[in-house]
Amino acid sequence: MKFLVTGANGFIGKNLELQLKEQGHEVVPFVRNDDLAFLEEAVVNVDGIFHLAGENRPADVRAFEQVNFGLTQHLCEALTRNNKKTPLILASSAQAALENPYGKSKKSAENAVKTLAESNKNPIAVYRLPGVFGKWCRPNYNSVVATFCHNVANDLSLKINDSSAVINLVYVDDVVTSFINTMHVMCSTQKSNQANNVKPAYSISLGELAEQIKAFQNCRTSLVSEQVGTGFVRALYSTYLSYLPKDKFVYDLPVHGDARGVFVEMLKTPDSGQFSFFTAHPGVTRGGHYHHSKTEKFLVIKGQAKFGFRHMLTNESFAIKTDGAKPQVVETVPGWTHDITNVGEDEMIVMLWANEIFDRDRPDTFASKV
C-alpha cells in the first residue's frame, strides 16, 4: 500500500516511515517547505494519509493557526476537490482541550477533519496525544524526556523547576503501532475509528523521571541493571540509549586477574542474579566450594573442561566433561562442592550466571575441595 505521511521529517514521522517501509509499504513524505501543489498531487495517489505535520514552537504564535489548522484545511480541501475517500489519521494533542494558541489550533484541525468525514465521507481517526517519547526526538525543544535523556547521556546538568509536577506520556513505538493498526482497519472497513487512545499510557513526576534516567547512567559503574525488560522502564531505557554519543557506545569493565586467569563481571540484576565470565590456563582448577542456596550455570565457550562434584554429606563424587565445541550448561547444585579444571591445551573461557549478586557479607560460598 502507499501512504502519505505529512511531517515525515518530524520525530513521530521518522519512526512511522521506517516501520511502514519495514512492512513493505510505500511512503510518500511531505515535509516542511514542500510545495502545496505536491500535497494536492499526493492525495490522489495514496491509500491512506497520516497527517502529523504541525507547528510546536514557532517564533510567531500566529503560525500555530496558519500551520496546524491551515495545512489541515488545505489537505481536507484537496481530498474534497478530488472526491477522494482516503482514510486519514490526524495526530492532534491533549492540549486541544486547552484555551491556549497551540491548543486552539489543534482543536481547529480536529474540526476540519471531522467536517471532512461528514461532508466527504472520509474515514478518519483523531489522536489526542499526550507527551510522546522515544528515539530521534529533538532535545531542548518540546519533550522533557528527550532533554533529560540527552543531558544525562552527555554528562550535562538537569534543570527542574518543580520535581513534583506530573507528566503523561506514551512511547513512540506504541504510537506508531496504534497508527498503523488503525489505518489498516479503516482501509478495510472504510469506517472512522472513534476510540483512539494509545496504550499503554504512563504518568511520572519530573523528579522520578530524572532519577530513573540517572540510574541508567549509574548502571555502568555499579553494573546493576535497572529492570529494563518490560513497560515504561524498558521504553525509557531504550530512549536514553538512543542519545548516547558514539564514543559512549562502549565502556570498560573491571578485570580481576591472577595466575589462574581472569574473572570479569558483566551485568548484575536486582532480582535475577548476575552474569560474568572467567578464563583458566591449561591444568588450572578453579572453584572448590559449595553453596546452601546459591545456584549457578556454567557454559564453556572455548576449551575443554572437567567439572568435579562431591556431595557434602555422602561424599559421593563424579565428574562431567564439556567442550566449547558442544554448548552445554552445567548447573551447580546446593549441597555439592564443585570445581572446574581446564583439561585442554589452550586457554579455557567460561560464561557464568549466578542467581544472586555476590554479597561479601553473606556470600553463601564455603571452601571445600572436591
mmCIF file of C-alpha atoms in Angstrom:
data_model
loop_
_atom_site.group_PDB
_atom_site.id
_atom_site.type_symbol
_atom_site.label_atom_id
_atom_site.label_comp_id
_atom_site.label_asym_id
_atom_site.label_seq_id
_atom_site.Cartn_x
_atom_site.Cartn_y
_atom_site.Cartn_z
ATOM 1 C CA MET A 1 0.000 0.000 0.000
ATOM 2 C CA LYS A 2 1.037 3.603 -0.473
ATOM 3 C CA PHE A 3 0.729 6.130 2.350
ATOM 4 C CA LEU A 4 1.188 9.877 2.532
ATOM 5 C CA VAL A 5 2.968 10.982 5.700
ATOM 6 C CA THR A 6 2.944 14.702 6.369
ATOM 7 C CA GLY A 7 5.608 15.840 8.808
ATOM 8 C CA ALA A 8 7.711 12.861 7.755
ATOM 9 C CA ASN A 9 10.888 14.582 8.979
ATOM 10 C CA GLY A 10 9.454 15.028 12.464
ATOM 11 C CA PHE A 11 10.017 12.789 15.457
ATOM 12 C CA ILE A 12 6.929 10.601 15.049
ATOM 13 C CA GLY A 13 7.137 10.797 11.274
ATOM 14 C CA LYS A 14 10.641 9.315 11.138
ATOM 15 C CA ASN A 15 9.610 6.382 13.312
ATOM 16 C CA LEU A 16 6.383 5.838 11.389
ATOM 17 C CA GLU A 17 8.021 5.991 7.956
ATOM 18 C CA LEU A 18 10.653 3.444 8.918
ATOM 19 C CA GLN A 19 8.103 0.968 10.259
ATOM 20 C CA LEU A 20 5.797 1.377 7.267
ATOM 21 C CA LYS A 21 8.707 0.560 4.957
ATOM 22 C CA GLU A 22 9.625 -2.437 7.145
ATOM 23 C CA GLN A 23 6.128 -3.770 6.449
ATOM 24 C CA GLY A 24 6.572 -3.374 2.695
ATOM 25 C CA HIS A 25 4.529 -0.213 2.223
ATOM 26 C CA GLU A 26 5.468 2.724 0.013
ATOM 27 C CA VAL A 27 5.732 6.087 1.757
ATOM 28 C CA VAL A 28 5.160 9.473 0.152
ATOM 29 C CA PRO A 29 6.729 12.011 2.528
ATOM 30 C CA PHE A 30 5.554 15.611 2.790
ATOM 31 C CA VAL A 31 7.930 17.791 4.793
ATOM 32 C CA ARG A 32 8.362 21.405 5.798
ATOM 33 C CA ASN A 33 8.790 23.773 2.833
ATOM 34 C CA ASP A 34 7.371 21.270 0.330
ATOM 35 C CA ASP A 35 5.073 22.932 -2.194
ATOM 36 C CA LEU A 36 1.348 22.648 -1.525
ATOM 37 C CA ALA A 37 0.903 21.617 -5.143
ATOM 38 C CA PHE A 38 2.818 18.457 -4.278
ATOM 39 C CA LEU A 39 0.335 17.768 -1.492
ATOM 40 C CA GLU A 40 -2.545 18.183 -3.930
ATOM 41 C CA GLU A 41 -0.962 15.661 -6.273
ATOM 42 C CA ALA A 42 -0.087 13.207 -3.500
ATOM 43 C CA VAL A 43 -3.610 12.834 -2.078
ATOM 44 C CA VAL A 44 -4.829 11.464 -5.420
ATOM 45 C CA ASN A 45 -2.400 8.544 -5.469
ATOM 46 C CA VAL A 46 -2.278 7.148 -1.929
ATOM 47 C CA ASP A 47 -4.282 4.579 0.018
ATOM 48 C CA GLY A 48 -4.101 6.386 3.355
ATOM 49 C CA ILE A 49 -2.855 9.597 4.964
ATOM 50 C CA PHE A 50 -1.018 10.062 8.245
ATOM 51 C CA HIS A 51 -1.251 13.792 8.949
ATOM 52 C CA LEU A 52 1.466 14.508 11.504
ATOM 53 C CA ALA A 53 2.732 17.889 10.307
ATOM 54 C CA GLY A 54 2.335 20.744 12.741
ATOM 55 C CA GLU A 55 3.930 23.684 14.450
ATOM 56 C CA ASN A 56 5.063 23.299 18.058
ATOM 57 C CA ARG A 57 7.276 26.231 18.964
ATOM 58 C CA PRO A 58 7.059 28.958 16.296
ATOM 59 C CA ALA A 59 8.709 32.352 16.559
ATOM 60 C CA ASP A 60 5.272 33.891 15.968
ATOM 61 C CA VAL A 61 2.211 32.369 17.681
ATOM 62 C CA ARG A 62 0.156 33.113 14.570
ATOM 63 C CA ALA A 63 1.986 30.213 12.946
ATOM 64 C CA PHE A 64 0.025 27.838 15.157
ATOM 65 C CA GLU A 65 -3.196 28.631 13.335
ATOM 66 C CA GLN A 66 -1.520 29.012 9.942
ATOM 67 C CA VAL A 67 0.134 25.603 10.039
ATOM 68 C CA ASN A 68 -1.800 23.393 12.440
ATOM 69 C CA PHE A 69 -5.187 24.451 11.089
ATOM 70 C CA GLY A 70 -4.249 25.935 7.702
ATOM 71 C CA LEU A 71 -2.337 22.929 6.385
ATOM 72 C CA THR A 72 -5.014 20.567 7.676
ATOM 73 C CA GLN A 73 -7.726 22.595 5.981
ATOM 74 C CA HIS A 74 -5.775 22.586 2.710
ATOM 75 C CA LEU A 75 -5.382 18.808 2.931
ATOM 76 C CA CYS A 76 -9.105 18.341 3.552
ATOM 77 C CA GLU A 77 -9.986 20.648 0.648
ATOM 78 C CA ALA A 78 -7.647 18.742 -1.671
ATOM 79 C CA LEU A 79 -9.378 15.473 -0.784
ATOM 80 C CA THR A 80 -12.798 17.027 -1.329
ATOM 81 C CA ARG A 81 -11.866 18.618 -4.677
ATOM 82 C CA ASN A 82 -10.597 15.300 -5.951
ATOM 83 C CA ASN A 83 -13.506 13.352 -4.435
ATOM 84 C CA LYS A 84 -11.097 11.054 -2.624
ATOM 85 C CA LYS A 85 -12.441 8.993 0.282
ATOM 86 C CA THR A 86 -8.947 8.273 1.541
ATOM 87 C CA PRO A 87 -8.681 7.269 5.223
ATOM 88 C CA LEU A 88 -6.917 9.918 7.286
ATOM 89 C CA ILE A 89 -5.289 9.839 10.711
ATOM 90 C CA LEU A 90 -4.705 13.165 12.450
ATOM 91 C CA ALA A 91 -2.059 13.458 15.154
ATOM 92 C CA SER A 92 -3.580 16.041 17.470
ATOM 93 C CA SER A 93 -2.590 16.898 21.030
ATOM 94 C CA ALA A 94 -4.014 16.585 24.513
ATOM 95 C CA GLN A 95 -3.668 20.364 24.571
ATOM 96 C CA ALA A 96 -6.590 20.609 22.140
ATOM 97 C CA ALA A 97 -8.721 20.693 25.289
ATOM 98 C CA LEU A 98 -6.932 23.853 26.494
ATOM 99 C CA GLU A 99 -7.554 27.507 25.682
ATOM 100 C CA ASN A 100 -4.041 28.400 24.528
ATOM 101 C CA PRO A 101 -2.951 29.282 20.959
ATOM 102 C CA TYR A 102 -1.450 25.866 20.344
ATOM 103 C CA GLY A 103 -4.431 24.002 21.777
ATOM 104 C CA LYS A 104 -6.919 26.118 19.835
ATOM 105 C CA SER A 105 -5.074 25.467 16.561
ATOM 106 C CA LYS A 106 -5.125 21.721 17.215
ATOM 107 C CA LYS A 107 -8.826 21.860 18.036
ATOM 108 C CA SER A 108 -9.455 23.696 14.756
ATOM 109 C CA ALA A 109 -7.524 20.991 12.892
ATOM 110 C CA GLU A 110 -9.664 18.327 14.556
ATOM 111 C CA ASN A 111 -12.843 20.146 13.498
ATOM 112 C CA ALA A 112 -11.606 20.391 9.911
ATOM 113 C CA VAL A 113 -11.003 16.641 9.781
ATOM 114 C CA LYS A 114 -14.374 15.856 11.347
ATOM 115 C CA THR A 115 -16.078 18.096 8.795
ATOM 116 C CA LEU A 116 -14.257 16.185 6.048
ATOM 117 C CA ALA A 117 -15.657 12.917 7.396
ATOM 118 C CA GLU A 118 -19.187 14.314 7.445
ATOM 119 C CA SER A 119 -19.152 16.072 4.077
ATOM 120 C CA ASN A 120 -16.843 13.847 2.009
ATOM 121 C CA LYS A 121 -17.321 10.529 3.867
ATOM 122 C CA ASN A 122 -13.606 10.010 4.564
ATOM 123 C CA PRO A 123 -12.837 7.505 7.308
ATOM 124 C CA ILE A 124 -10.902 9.412 9.994
ATOM 125 C CA ALA A 125 -9.178 8.848 13.310
ATOM 126 C CA VAL A 126 -8.127 11.680 15.597
ATOM 127 C CA TYR A 127 -5.457 11.003 18.211
ATOM 128 C CA ARG A 128 -5.109 13.467 21.074
ATOM 129 C CA LEU A 129 -1.589 12.550 22.067
ATOM 130 C CA PRO A 130 -0.002 13.375 25.421
ATOM 131 C CA GLY A 131 3.778 13.720 25.543
ATOM 132 C CA VAL A 132 5.429 11.240 23.192
ATOM 133 C CA PHE A 133 8.934 9.949 23.884
ATOM 134 C CA GLY A 134 11.365 7.689 22.113
ATOM 135 C CA LYS A 135 14.370 7.662 19.804
ATOM 136 C CA TRP A 136 15.030 10.610 17.478
ATOM 137 C CA CYS A 137 13.003 13.135 19.460
ATOM 138 C CA ARG A 138 14.644 16.549 19.459
ATOM 139 C CA PRO A 139 16.037 17.600 22.880
ATOM 140 C CA ASN A 140 15.589 21.117 24.219
ATOM 141 C CA TYR A 141 12.527 21.542 22.036
ATOM 142 C CA ASN A 142 9.193 20.179 23.238
ATOM 143 C CA SER A 143 9.999 16.921 25.058
ATOM 144 C CA VAL A 144 11.306 16.878 28.598
ATOM 145 C CA VAL A 145 12.149 13.173 28.216
ATOM 146 C CA ALA A 146 14.351 13.907 25.204
ATOM 147 C CA THR A 147 16.041 16.774 27.040
ATOM 148 C CA PHE A 148 16.695 14.765 30.208
ATOM 149 C CA CYS A 149 17.982 11.746 28.262
ATOM 150 C CA HIS A 150 20.236 13.893 26.092
ATOM 151 C CA ASN A 151 21.656 15.800 29.046
ATOM 152 C CA VAL A 152 22.342 12.771 31.225
ATOM 153 C CA ALA A 153 23.831 10.817 28.311
ATOM 154 C CA ASN A 154 26.155 13.738 27.608
ATOM 155 C CA ASP A 155 27.036 14.497 31.255
ATOM 156 C CA LEU A 156 25.083 17.758 31.307
ATOM 157 C CA SER A 157 23.076 19.041 34.262
ATOM 158 C CA LEU A 158 19.287 18.880 34.531
ATOM 159 C CA LYS A 159 17.100 21.866 35.319
ATOM 160 C CA ILE A 160 13.871 21.047 37.157
ATOM 161 C CA ASN A 161 11.587 23.816 38.380
ATOM 162 C CA ASP A 162 9.024 21.567 40.068
ATOM 163 C CA SER A 163 10.139 17.985 40.700
ATOM 164 C CA SER A 164 6.626 17.002 41.826
ATOM 165 C CA ALA A 165 4.987 18.048 38.550
ATOM 166 C CA VAL A 166 3.440 15.011 36.827
ATOM 167 C CA ILE A 167 3.602 14.439 33.076
ATOM 168 C CA ASN A 168 1.602 12.000 30.946
ATOM 169 C CA LEU A 169 3.469 10.025 28.312
ATOM 170 C CA VAL A 170 3.168 7.438 25.557
ATOM 171 C CA TYR A 171 6.018 5.644 23.807
ATOM 172 C CA VAL A 172 6.615 6.312 20.120
ATOM 173 C CA ASP A 173 6.654 2.608 19.185
ATOM 174 C CA ASP A 174 3.209 2.217 20.757
ATOM 175 C CA VAL A 175 2.007 5.330 18.909
ATOM 176 C CA VAL A 176 3.253 4.015 15.572
ATOM 177 C CA THR A 177 1.758 0.570 16.181
ATOM 178 C CA SER A 178 -1.612 2.107 17.016
ATOM 179 C CA PHE A 179 -1.487 4.394 13.974
ATOM 180 C CA ILE A 180 -0.703 1.542 11.572
ATOM 181 C CA ASN A 181 -3.278 -0.836 13.060
ATOM 182 C CA THR A 182 -5.977 1.830 12.941
ATOM 183 C CA MET A 183 -5.108 2.716 9.356
ATOM 184 C CA HIS A 184 -5.366 -0.915 8.267
ATOM 185 C CA VAL A 185 -8.789 -1.204 9.901
ATOM 186 C CA MET A 186 -10.053 1.980 8.243
ATOM 187 C CA CYS A 187 -8.710 0.929 4.849
ATOM 188 C CA SER A 188 -10.511 -2.408 5.061
ATOM 189 C CA THR A 189 -13.804 -1.211 6.581
ATOM 190 C CA GLN A 190 -13.977 2.351 5.207
ATOM 191 C CA LYS A 191 -15.264 3.392 8.624
ATOM 192 C CA SER A 192 -13.931 6.002 11.024
ATOM 193 C CA ASN A 193 -12.288 4.914 14.244
ATOM 194 C CA GLN A 194 -13.728 6.663 17.281
ATOM 195 C CA ALA A 195 -11.604 5.252 20.143
ATOM 196 C CA ASN A 196 -8.070 6.452 19.536
ATOM 197 C CA ASN A 197 -6.064 6.277 22.730
ATOM 198 C CA VAL A 198 -2.536 4.939 22.625
ATOM 199 C CA LYS A 199 -1.902 2.248 25.208
ATOM 200 C CA PRO A 200 -0.166 1.836 27.499
ATOM 201 C CA ALA A 201 -0.018 5.379 28.852
ATOM 202 C CA TYR A 202 2.306 6.400 31.669
ATOM 203 C CA SER A 203 2.370 9.095 34.358
ATOM 204 C CA ILE A 204 5.501 10.095 36.225
ATOM 205 C CA SER A 205 6.778 13.127 38.131
ATOM 206 C CA LEU A 206 9.685 15.130 36.755
ATOM 207 C CA GLY A 207 11.738 14.214 39.806
ATOM 208 C CA GLU A 208 11.105 10.496 39.367
ATOM 209 C CA LEU A 209 11.853 10.757 35.663
ATOM 210 C CA ALA A 210 15.200 12.443 36.312
ATOM 211 C CA GLU A 211 16.208 9.874 38.941
ATOM 212 C CA GLN A 212 15.324 6.956 36.692
ATOM 213 C CA ILE A 213 17.390 8.297 33.802
ATOM 214 C CA LYS A 214 20.335 8.992 36.102
ATOM 215 C CA ALA A 215 20.051 5.406 37.362
ATOM 216 C CA PHE A 216 20.571 4.188 33.795
ATOM 217 C CA GLN A 217 23.836 6.091 33.667
ATOM 218 C CA ASN A 218 24.953 4.680 37.027
ATOM 219 C CA CYS A 219 24.482 1.091 35.791
ATOM 220 C CA ARG A 220 27.796 1.258 34.003
ATOM 221 C CA THR A 221 29.719 1.726 37.226
ATOM 222 C CA SER A 222 27.606 -0.361 39.617
ATOM 223 C CA LEU A 223 26.979 -2.992 36.896
ATOM 224 C CA VAL A 224 23.492 -3.406 38.419
ATOM 225 C CA SER A 225 20.921 -3.084 35.662
ATOM 226 C CA GLU A 226 17.597 -1.381 36.155
ATOM 227 C CA GLN A 227 14.549 -3.551 35.425
ATOM 228 C CA VAL A 228 14.554 -2.745 31.725
ATOM 229 C CA GLY A 229 12.704 -5.783 30.403
ATOM 230 C CA THR A 230 9.118 -4.531 30.391
ATOM 231 C CA GLY A 231 6.869 -1.491 30.497
ATOM 232 C CA PHE A 232 7.837 2.108 30.996
ATOM 233 C CA VAL A 233 11.379 1.452 32.212
ATOM 234 C CA ARG A 234 12.083 -0.652 29.118
ATOM 235 C CA ALA A 235 10.860 2.113 26.814
ATOM 236 C CA LEU A 236 12.683 4.832 28.735
ATOM 237 C CA TYR A 237 15.959 2.895 28.778
ATOM 238 C CA SER A 238 15.772 2.368 25.020
ATOM 239 C CA THR A 239 15.156 6.098 24.639
ATOM 240 C CA TYR A 240 18.066 7.013 26.915
ATOM 241 C CA LEU A 241 20.473 4.791 24.986
ATOM 242 C CA SER A 242 19.479 6.470 21.713
ATOM 243 C CA TYR A 243 21.002 9.736 22.992
ATOM 244 C CA LEU A 244 24.415 8.281 23.810
ATOM 245 C CA PRO A 245 27.233 9.873 21.811
ATOM 246 C CA LYS A 246 29.138 7.396 19.660
ATOM 247 C CA ASP A 247 32.166 7.346 21.966
ATOM 248 C CA LYS A 248 29.877 6.037 24.747
ATOM 249 C CA PHE A 249 28.620 3.031 22.824
ATOM 250 C CA VAL A 250 31.363 1.125 24.658
ATOM 251 C CA TYR A 251 32.516 1.064 28.288
ATOM 252 C CA ASP A 252 35.173 -0.784 30.252
ATOM 253 C CA LEU A 253 34.650 -3.485 32.869
ATOM 254 C CA PRO A 254 36.867 -4.217 35.887
ATOM 255 C CA VAL A 255 39.150 -7.197 35.305
ATOM 256 C CA HIS A 256 40.285 -9.350 38.247
ATOM 257 C CA GLY A 257 43.271 -11.469 37.310
ATOM 258 C CA ASP A 258 45.768 -13.813 38.953
ATOM 259 C CA ALA A 259 47.946 -16.756 37.952
ATOM 260 C CA ARG A 260 44.884 -18.878 37.155
ATOM 261 C CA GLY A 261 43.357 -16.447 34.631
ATOM 262 C CA VAL A 262 40.882 -13.549 34.768
ATOM 263 C CA PHE A 263 37.394 -13.033 36.176
ATOM 264 C CA VAL A 264 35.093 -10.335 34.782
ATOM 265 C CA GLU A 265 31.603 -9.393 35.985
ATOM 266 C CA MET A 266 29.485 -8.123 33.090
ATOM 267 C CA LEU A 267 25.997 -7.445 34.396
ATOM 268 C CA LYS A 268 24.073 -7.632 37.655
ATOM 269 C CA THR A 269 20.309 -7.537 38.068
ATOM 270 C CA PRO A 270 18.171 -6.574 41.074
ATOM 271 C CA ASP A 271 16.334 -9.902 41.207
ATOM 272 C CA SER A 272 17.749 -12.290 38.608
ATOM 273 C CA GLY A 273 21.370 -12.684 39.542
ATOM 274 C CA GLN A 274 24.476 -11.690 37.638
ATOM 275 C CA PHE A 275 26.461 -12.599 34.526
ATOM 276 C CA SER A 276 30.228 -12.930 34.288
ATOM 277 C CA PHE A 277 32.978 -14.874 32.596
ATOM 278 C CA PHE A 278 36.347 -16.261 33.592
ATOM 279 C CA THR A 279 39.361 -17.851 31.969
ATOM 280 C CA ALA A 280 41.696 -20.610 33.099
ATOM 281 C CA HIS A 281 45.078 -21.648 31.790
ATOM 282 C CA PRO A 282 45.748 -25.328 30.921
ATOM 283 C CA GLY A 283 45.806 -27.510 34.032
ATOM 284 C CA VAL A 284 44.321 -24.801 36.269
ATOM 285 C CA THR A 285 41.464 -25.675 38.619
ATOM 286 C CA ARG A 286 39.019 -23.010 39.802
ATOM 287 C CA GLY A 287 36.279 -23.243 42.391
ATOM 288 C CA GLY A 288 36.400 -25.820 45.141
ATOM 289 C CA HIS A 289 33.436 -24.644 47.200
ATOM 290 C CA TYR A 290 29.758 -25.346 47.867
ATOM 291 C CA HIS A 291 26.579 -23.322 48.429
ATOM 292 C CA HIS A 292 23.497 -23.790 50.584
ATOM 293 C CA SER A 293 21.049 -21.891 48.358
ATOM 294 C CA LYS A 294 23.034 -20.102 45.678
ATOM 295 C CA THR A 295 22.864 -21.684 42.209
ATOM 296 C CA GLU A 296 24.981 -21.208 39.083
ATOM 297 C CA LYS A 297 25.010 -22.107 35.410
ATOM 298 C CA PHE A 298 28.333 -22.603 33.597
ATOM 299 C CA LEU A 299 28.827 -22.593 29.825
ATOM 300 C CA VAL A 300 32.237 -23.401 28.391
ATOM 301 C CA ILE A 301 32.540 -21.366 25.188
ATOM 302 C CA LYS A 302 36.180 -22.136 24.470
ATOM 303 C CA GLY A 303 38.373 -25.062 25.528
ATOM 304 C CA GLN A 304 37.807 -28.298 27.394
ATOM 305 C CA ALA A 305 36.639 -28.549 30.993
ATOM 306 C CA LYS A 306 36.136 -31.146 33.680
ATOM 307 C CA PHE A 307 33.593 -30.315 36.373
ATOM 308 C CA GLY A 308 34.101 -32.185 39.624
ATOM 309 C CA PHE A 309 31.331 -32.717 42.203
ATOM 310 C CA ARG A 310 31.215 -34.217 45.724
ATOM 311 C CA HIS A 311 28.166 -34.461 47.986
ATOM 312 C CA MET A 312 28.810 -32.759 51.336
ATOM 313 C CA LEU A 313 27.020 -35.490 53.373
ATOM 314 C CA THR A 314 27.548 -38.745 51.489
ATOM 315 C CA ASN A 315 30.914 -37.920 49.849
ATOM 316 C CA GLU A 316 29.554 -39.299 46.591
ATOM 317 C CA SER A 317 31.628 -37.834 43.770
ATOM 318 C CA PHE A 318 31.582 -37.741 39.999
ATOM 319 C CA ALA A 319 32.818 -35.610 37.065
ATOM 320 C CA ILE A 320 31.384 -34.103 33.891
ATOM 321 C CA LYS A 321 33.446 -33.135 30.851
ATOM 322 C CA THR A 322 32.305 -30.436 28.431
ATOM 323 C CA ASP A 323 33.816 -28.828 25.360
ATOM 324 C CA GLY A 324 33.327 -25.402 23.827
ATOM 325 C CA ALA A 325 32.608 -27.130 20.519
ATOM 326 C CA LYS A 326 29.353 -28.516 22.001
ATOM 327 C CA PRO A 327 27.405 -25.945 24.056
ATOM 328 C CA GLN A 328 26.227 -27.494 27.308
ATOM 329 C CA VAL A 329 25.148 -25.844 30.546
ATOM 330 C CA VAL A 330 26.453 -27.353 33.760
ATOM 331 C CA GLU A 331 24.481 -26.455 36.884
ATOM 332 C CA THR A 332 25.872 -26.342 40.389
ATOM 333 C CA VAL A 333 23.539 -27.967 42.893
ATOM 334 C CA PRO A 334 23.262 -26.800 46.525
ATOM 335 C CA GLY A 335 24.993 -29.170 48.929
ATOM 336 C CA TRP A 336 27.554 -30.383 46.364
ATOM 337 C CA THR A 337 31.046 -28.905 46.400
ATOM 338 C CA HIS A 338 32.316 -28.348 42.899
ATOM 339 C CA ASP A 339 35.294 -27.200 40.852
ATOM 340 C CA ILE A 340 36.255 -26.802 37.194
ATOM 341 C CA THR A 341 39.583 -27.784 35.617
ATOM 342 C CA ASN A 342 40.958 -26.828 32.232
ATOM 343 C CA VAL A 343 41.867 -30.229 30.779
ATOM 344 C CA GLY A 344 42.666 -28.886 27.326
ATOM 345 C CA GLU A 345 45.840 -27.473 25.828
ATOM 346 C CA ASP A 346 44.574 -23.927 25.292
ATOM 347 C CA GLU A 347 43.058 -21.190 27.427
ATOM 348 C CA MET A 348 39.549 -22.004 28.617
ATOM 349 C CA ILE A 349 36.781 -19.365 28.605
ATOM 350 C CA VAL A 350 33.622 -19.959 30.643
ATOM 351 C CA MET A 351 30.421 -17.931 30.915
ATOM 352 C CA LEU A 352 28.781 -17.937 34.334
ATOM 353 C CA TRP A 353 25.344 -16.977 35.586
ATOM 354 C CA ALA A 354 24.644 -16.894 39.307
ATOM 355 C CA ASN A 355 21.111 -16.499 40.619
ATOM 356 C CA GLU A 356 22.079 -13.717 43.025
ATOM 357 C CA ILE A 357 24.504 -10.837 43.193
ATOM 358 C CA PHE A 358 27.586 -11.733 45.180
ATOM 359 C CA ASP A 359 27.285 -10.391 48.725
ATOM 360 C CA ARG A 360 30.606 -10.239 50.578
ATOM 361 C CA ASP A 361 28.820 -10.142 53.925
ATOM 362 C CA ARG A 362 26.702 -13.205 53.092
ATOM 363 C CA PRO A 363 28.472 -14.953 50.218
ATOM 364 C CA ASP A 364 26.874 -18.406 50.677
ATOM 365 C CA THR A 365 30.185 -19.787 49.379
ATOM 366 C CA PHE A 366 32.211 -22.190 51.534
ATOM 367 C CA ALA A 367 35.611 -23.612 50.562
ATOM 368 C CA SER A 368 35.778 -27.406 50.322
ATOM 369 C CA LYS A 369 37.859 -29.499 47.975
ATOM 370 C CA VAL A 370 36.170 -31.963 45.685
#
